[in-house]
């Protein structure tokens, strides 16, 4: 869940070489985060520009956000060496929420609003915790911290206004997509930097 990788040059020790190979494999997935980040930004733009006059429209937009996010989490679970269960858990929950949104839009308006509000709140807390855990390894940890704080603030605001208006739900969907896009792009650039450093160390 963290992009804070500190590459180490190969020392000739088989164990160290294995660790370097694992690090190269993990950081080599930077492009997945890049694509996902761009996709989240596109989704946020679509959410804010599409006419959201009905609950059905809002449900479709929310379902797209949940399902895309869920699939991305499952893909990551198959690639990362650790935190697999966290990615699987978030992936399954997101996909189920997306299916529910498509199946029962009229009954799930308040539920969707609540889920989005708590999603932002929980993800913000996770971002803050990870930022502090990686502050000695990641020079850009403060950016993750800022994103986390913004998510928590928006999450608290959303919890206070659950069920008030469809327009607010659209704003929350867009906010969640933007926050996720920023986070994924941040991770992508961090992984790309680490991967380039590892390649340079290996060729030297």
C-alpha positions as semicolon CSV with decimal commas, in nm:
position;residue;x (nm);y (nm);z (nm)
1;X;0,000;0,000;0,000
2;X;0,303;0,221;0,017
3;X;0,520;0,359;-0,260
4;X;0,801;0,444;-0,022
5;X;1,069;0,207;-0,145
6;X;1,435;0,277;-0,078
7;X;1,636;0,088;-0,343
8;X;1,960;-0,076;-0,238
9;X;2,240;-0,164;-0,476
10;X;2,319;-0,531;-0,522
11;X;2,591;-0,653;-0,285
12;X;2,646;-0,988;-0,454
13;X;2,464;-1,171;-0,176
14;X;2,189;-1,402;-0,317
15;X;1,940;-1,281;-0,057
16;X;2,009;-0,917;-0,139
17;X;1,980;-0,988;-0,510
18;X;1,647;-1,160;-0,450
19;X;1,520;-0,858;-0,257
20;X;1,628;-0,629;-0,540
21;X;1,447;-0,848;-0,795
22;X;1,131;-0,842;-0,583
23;X;1,157;-0,464;-0,550
24;X;1,198;-0,429;-0,928
25;X;0,890;-0,644;-0,985
26;X;0,680;-0,439;-0,744
27;X;0,799;-0,100;-0,870
28;X;0,755;-0,219;-1,228
29;X;0,379;-0,200;-1,171
30;X;0,394;0,181;-1,159
31;X;0,214;0,210;-1,493
32;X;-0,095;0,036;-1,352
33;X;-0,129;0,308;-1,090
34;X;-0,073;0,571;-1,360
35;X;-0,354;0,435;-1,579
36;X;-0,582;0,399;-1,277
37;X;-0,510;0,755;-1,163
38;X;-0,593;0,897;-1,505
39;X;-0,909;0,685;-1,520
40;X;-1,024;0,820;-1,183
41;X;-0,975;1,178;-1,303
42;X;-1,175;1,106;-1,619
43;X;-1,451;0,951;-1,407
44;X;-1,460;1,257;-1,180
45;X;-1,496;1,483;-1,486
46;X;-1,777;1,268;-1,626
47;X;-1,956;1,262;-1,291
48;X;-1,950;1,642;-1,268
49;X;-2,062;1,703;-1,628
50;X;-2,332;1,438;-1,677
51;X;-2,689;1,540;-1,592
52;X;-2,764;1,386;-1,254
53;X;-3,136;1,465;-1,234
54;X;-3,239;1,114;-1,129
55;X;-3,140;0,864;-0,865
56;X;-3,079;0,610;-1,142
57;X;-2,816;0,832;-1,304
58;X;-2,644;0,884;-0,971
59;X;-2,653;0,509;-0,903
60;X;-2,489;0,436;-1,240
61;X;-2,211;0,686;-1,170
62;X;-2,152;0,549;-0,821
63;X;-2,160;0,190;-0,951
64;X;-1,891;0,269;-1,208
65;X;-1,671;0,417;-0,937
66;X;-1,716;0,118;-0,706
67;X;-1,673;-0,153;-0,971
68;X;-1,369;0,007;-1,136
69;X;-1,209;0,057;-0,798
70;X;-1,289;-0,301;-0,696
71;X;-1,138;-0,453;-1,010
72;X;-0,826;-0,241;-0,966
73;X;-0,786;-0,359;-0,606
74;X;-0,815;-0,726;-0,712
75;X;-0,553;-0,675;-0,984
76;X;-0,319;-0,521;-0,729
77;X;-0,380;-0,808;-0,487
78;X;-0,241;-1,049;-0,746
79;X;0,077;-0,844;-0,788
80;X;0,183;-0,707;-0,451
81;X;0,399;-0,920;-0,216
82;X;0,218;-0,799;0,096
83;X;-0,113;-0,645;0,211
84;X;-0,293;-0,879;-0,031
85;X;-0,590;-0,933;0,201
86;X;-0,647;-0,558;0,230
87;X;-0,667;-0,519;-0,148
88;X;-0,895;-0,823;-0,179
89;X;-1,124;-0,695;0,098
90;X;-1,159;-0,349;-0,053
91;X;-1,202;-0,499;-0,399
92;X;-1,482;-0,736;-0,302
93;X;-1,665;-0,471;-0,099
94;X;-1,640;-0,218;-0,383
95;X;-1,769;-0,460;-0,647
96;X;-2,061;-0,572;-0,428
97;X;-2,152;-0,208;-0,360
98;X;-2,144;-0,137;-0,734
99;X;-2,373;-0,431;-0,814
100;X;-2,617;-0,322;-0,541
101;X;-2,620;0,030;-0,682
102;X;-2,712;-0,101;-1,027
103;X;-2,975;-0,346;-0,902
104;X;-3,166;-0,125;-0,656
105;X;-3,096;0,243;-0,727
106;X;-3,418;0,374;-0,572
107;X;-3,360;0,190;-0,245
108;X;-2,990;0,256;-0,221
109;X;-2,968;0,635;-0,249
110;X;-2,914;0,690;0,123
111;X;-2,705;0,373;0,144
112;X;-2,480;0,494;-0,138
113;X;-2,438;0,831;0,027
114;X;-2,346;0,664;0,356
115;X;-2,103;0,421;0,192
116;X;-1,929;0,700;0,000
117;X;-1,903;0,916;0,310
118;X;-1,752;0,636;0,518
119;X;-1,532;0,528;0,227
120;X;-1,375;0,874;0,212
121;X;-1,335;0,882;0,589
122;X;-1,172;0,538;0,614
123;X;-0,947;0,584;0,311
124;X;-0,837;0,920;0,447
125;X;-0,740;0,766;0,779
126;X;-0,548;0,490;0,597
127;X;-0,363;0,748;0,385
128;X;-0,264;0,944;0,698
129;X;-0,139;0,632;0,877
130;X;0,062;0,514;0,574
131;X;0,207;0,863;0,529
132;X;0,349;0,864;0,881
133;X;0,468;0,502;0,850
134;X;0,669;0,585;0,536
135;X;0,790;0,934;0,627
136;X;1,151;0,813;0,667
137;X;1,149;0,627;0,334
138;X;0,937;0,850;0,113
139;X;1,039;1,210;0,053
140;X;0,687;1,290;-0,070
141;X;0,507;1,143;0,231
142;X;0,362;1,485;0,312
143;X;0,160;1,482;-0,011
144;X;-0,006;1,156;0,092
145;X;-0,072;1,315;0,432
146;X;-0,242;1,615;0,272
147;X;-0,458;1,389;0,053
148;X;-0,556;1,186;0,360
149;X;-0,652;1,495;0,559
150;X;-0,866;1,624;0,271
151;X;-1,040;1,286;0,241
152;X;-1,114;1,281;0,615
153;X;-1,255;1,635;0,608
154;X;-1,475;1,561;0,305
155;X;-1,580;1,233;0,468
156;X;-1,694;1,410;0,786
157;X;-1,880;1,667;0,578
158;X;-2,049;1,395;0,375
159;X;-2,155;1,202;0,687
160;X;-2,327;1,515;0,818
161;X;-2,528;1,556;0,497
162;X;-2,623;1,196;0,414
163;X;-2,951;1,179;0,224
164;X;-2,993;1,556;0,187
165;X;-2,973;1,587;-0,194
166;X;-2,876;1,399;-0,508
167;X;-2,640;1,681;-0,607
168;X;-2,438;1,626;-0,291
169;X;-2,408;1,256;-0,371
170;X;-2,267;1,344;-0,713
171;X;-2,016;1,576;-0,548
172;X;-1,911;1,297;-0,311
173;X;-1,863;1,053;-0,601
174;X;-1,648;1,311;-0,779
175;X;-1,455;1,387;-0,461
176;X;-1,387;1,018;-0,401
177;X;-1,270;0,974;-0,762
178;X;-1,043;1,280;-0,745
179;X;-0,891;1,172;-0,414
180;X;-0,831;0,821;-0,544
181;X;-0,684;0,960;-0,867
182;X;-0,442;1,184;-0,680
183;X;-0,338;0,898;-0,454
184;X;-0,279;0,658;-0,745
185;X;-0,081;0,914;-0,945
186;X;0,130;0,990;-0,638
187;X;0,205;0,619;-0,595
188;X;0,276;0,580;-0,969
189;X;0,539;0,854;-0,970
190;X;0,696;0,719;-0,653
191;X;0,718;0,366;-0,791
192;X;0,851;0,490;-1,125
193;X;1,126;0,684;-0,950
194;X;1,223;0,381;-0,740
195;X;1,214;0,152;-1,045
196;X;1,439;0,386;-1,245
197;X;1,683;0,400;-0,954
198;X;1,692;0,020;-0,931
199;X;1,758;-0,010;-1,305
200;X;2,040;0,243;-1,280
201;X;2,197;0,057;-0,988
202;X;2,169;-0,273;-1,171
203;X;2,336;-0,145;-1,487
204;X;2,617;0,030;-1,300
